[in-house]
Amino acid sequence: MSDRIEIRFAGFGGQGIALMGRLVGEVISLHEKGKQSVMTQSYGPESRGGASSCDVVIDTQVIDYPKSTEFDYFVVMSEEAYHKYVPLLKKGGIMFVEENLVTLDDQAKKASKIFKLPATAIAESLGSRLYANIAMLGFVCANTDLFSEEAFIQVMKAKVRARFIEKNLTAFEKGKNHK
Amino acid sequence: MSDNKENTPMVNTGEYFTSGNLAVAEGSLAAGCKFFGGYPITPSSEVAEHMSIKLPQTKGHFVQFEDEIASIASILGASWGGWKSMTATSGPGYSLMLENIGLGIMTETPCVIVNVQRGGPSTGLPTLVGQQDIQQARWGSHGDYEIIALSPNSVQECFDLAITAFNLAEEYRVPVTILMDETIGHMSEKLIIPEKEKIKIVNRKKPTNEADGHLPYKADEDLIPPMAVAGEGYNVITTGLTHDERGYPALDADAQKILLTRLLDKIRKNKDKIIKLEEYMLDDSEFVIVSFGISSRAAKGAVNLARKKGLKVGYLRLITVWPFPDEQINQIAEKVKAIFITEINSGQVTREVKRAVEGKTEVHGLLKLGGAIHTPAEIVEEIERRTK
Amino acid sequence: MTEEEIGLIEAEEHPLDCYLRKGRIPHIWCPGCSLGSVATMIIEAIRETGIDPKNISVISGIGCTGRTAGYLNFDSFHTTHGRAIPFAIGLGLTDPNRKIIVISGDGDLASIGGNHLIHAARRNADITVICVNNFQYGMTGGQVGPTSYKGQVQTTAPYSNIEEPFNLPELIKACGATYVARWTALDVRRVKESFVEAINHKGFSFVEILGACPTTYGRRNQLREGIAILENFKERAVIEHGIDTEKVAIGKEGPIIVGRFVDIHDKPSLTDNLLSIQRMATASKGKGS
């Protein structure tokens, strides 16, 4: 039996959406025993602005099809991305929302749970909105069984530039502790 | 001779979560590639970028040339200097390289060309997936020839097939193309780089006779001539003209027949050694999906989905796209009710399968024209619809 | 006559025979063509540099001049039309001790291969480029080319050429070449000296040789015999070392300025730069893991 889980991260360019997928993908692929992951991203010529999204597919078995078709988890950081992708949220799926950037409508009702985080505001309190993605991942980590905090921090320390690690750790912590 | 000739491979043993483009670059380094000549093009540029970081660390060289024509010419030159060499590009660049891929075939020059396919024709869909250069890889350069082309379907296989590609190039003295695609190039998954000792490396065979009277294009029984390179005292000679065993131009029908027959046969007669296929649930299958590259990931998902529905569907994946596995597909055709091909083009492999089955079974292309990959569900739907 | 000279006359082998591939002569070049002299001067120059022939590679493109590499008994490469230069760069970079000589025609190097020519000069690639300029495409039957002067008659310019020609020394200098010279094929001694300088030069060196093509250029332009073209060169040639290359364009009439125009020694070459990148990279190993 397949334990396939599909996650879509979406927002606008510059929010570090692809990095979210890469970090989560790596944590699961290299540090979560018995699990595999594939990360794909929709890739455009414009690297700033516009809609940005990426998928992480997780399974205990070999992952054949690498893209999401029906998300179990939808992590959404912009209004545009919400409207574009919410139709593909699985009934009973779980949403993580940047609450100041996304206004939910009736379509969100099919989610079994909706977690809301002011990720950008948290990031701005640390000096830059660039930390919003990591704050959101702290929030996801605290409210799901997708990946462990220890493994995530290990990967983040290896992938993020030394001078940004401190702030990112704080962002992760703040997201994690948000109620 | 400089110490650069050692061809020491750079093997970064370990586990990584990385993309197909980086994996193909790492595989090339592990195979002993020391020279990359390239030109930026989406969606392949990460291969060049990674090689520009790594090659100088191995005492190799990375040069970004003025265009793809220079890039392919430079890697032929580097190969004749004794270095394993490669380039990476996408459709438009591959089109520009084709004349000199022909020179590589004619002069029997080992080298590797990565084509990370995008949607075409022309500028097409630079950032989106395509598998439309399959026939171009086979027939794109002028004249008759046989070629080797491989098609990975995972990040791990990008690494593994890069090594295979260099090994085949060295063994058969032929340019080898790795037909990737945008999705494989950009997706990330686990890559395990084994220890150096566990990687099998093939190097071109060298002449053992004296330089005096050496015949550079006199083949051994395997139809492949040993290859001396520049600086070894053999006064090597190459020409794109039809030539004799001395490498001298021989512009007549007889010389053409002798040379061309050997160039064709050195691949054709070794097909069984070159062709690699993956089979899945073929034994009892009534229907078979033939696929390759990223399309095969959806195809395999479709097999699993179909089996759940009680449909006896199996799968054959072309790891080697060229030379084409005619015999294997012909044998499958005798046993099944229909063969389906999933590919992201207007039927380039479908055409080959139709030829190979010789009318023994039905053949249907399940085709997408570029920009998106199939989903397992739509493949199963199509199979159900066509087999009702 | 000295004994040595008598010996030379009586010998069965010419002293330069060993530099030509056995069985490749007679060559394909027409009577009156300059390419034989140019090939001889390349051999003489290589001999004079004293470089081990094992470390010499000769690369050509396509055309009459492009056949030169195939006659010479070094590592020799006959490539595709226009692509000798990038092939040569790739070959040269595999061994910094290898001397790389590209010999090809004006159509091959300056038209179809023009992009590679200018970028090789810009990079200061470690190659010597010998361009034999016969003002048109010879092998294909005398079509107009990028070095054809205005008013020249060729098979694809039957009413005379309407375009301006390249001033090759000026073009190559502007792109950053560190050695640029031009001679006529008549100046064999100076041609050889220039080849020696170019081969010994570190970085990109370019020598333009104005050659005679009686068959497809001369007979359409009132210079029917090879000797007539050379005489025309002789009448018009003026040596002006170091002159501003802006002033060396060639027209139907007027002086043909020859000489050593550029000779710079303090600019790092492509190989120098790549080797210094290797040193930087080995110091920071681990990057990109």
Tab-separated table of C-alpha atoms in Angstrom, chain B residues 4 34-36 52 62 78 80 85 113 118 120 152 155 163 200 215 219 224 226 229 235 273 296 299 348 351 371 384:
chain	number	residue	atom	x	y	z
B	4	ASN	CA	46.815	16.870	-16.745
B	34	LYS	CA	38.220	17.035	-17.594
B	35	PHE	CA	36.955	19.499	-20.175
B	36	PHE	CA	33.623	21.223	-20.611
B	52	SER	CA	32.589	25.651	-13.886
B	62	PHE	CA	35.752	24.901	-18.150
B	78	ALA	CA	40.013	18.310	-26.165
B	80	TRP	CA	42.059	14.498	-29.309
B	85	SER	CA	35.205	16.034	-22.661
B	113	ILE	CA	26.652	15.729	-25.260
B	118	ARG	CA	12.514	21.538	-23.748
B	120	GLY	CA	10.101	23.079	-29.514
B	152	PRO	CA	17.715	8.768	-17.737
B	155	VAL	CA	18.352	11.927	-10.621
B	163	ILE	CA	29.310	7.373	-16.483
B	200	LYS	CA	33.630	1.078	-13.551
B	215	LEU	CA	47.504	3.051	-39.509
B	219	ALA	CA	40.248	-1.314	-36.857
B	224	ILE	CA	37.137	-0.041	-33.451
B	226	PRO	CA	42.907	2.064	-31.219
B	229	VAL	CA	46.085	11.308	-29.330
B	235	ASN	CA	51.307	12.231	-35.797
B	273	LYS	CA	26.013	-4.957	-25.559
B	296	SER	CA	8.302	6.646	-18.006
B	299	ALA	CA	3.957	5.268	-17.265
B	348	GLN	CA	8.853	10.027	-32.493
B	351	ARG	CA	7.061	5.616	-35.187
B	371	GLY	CA	5.019	21.800	-21.711
B	384	GLU	CA	-9.180	1.791	-21.088
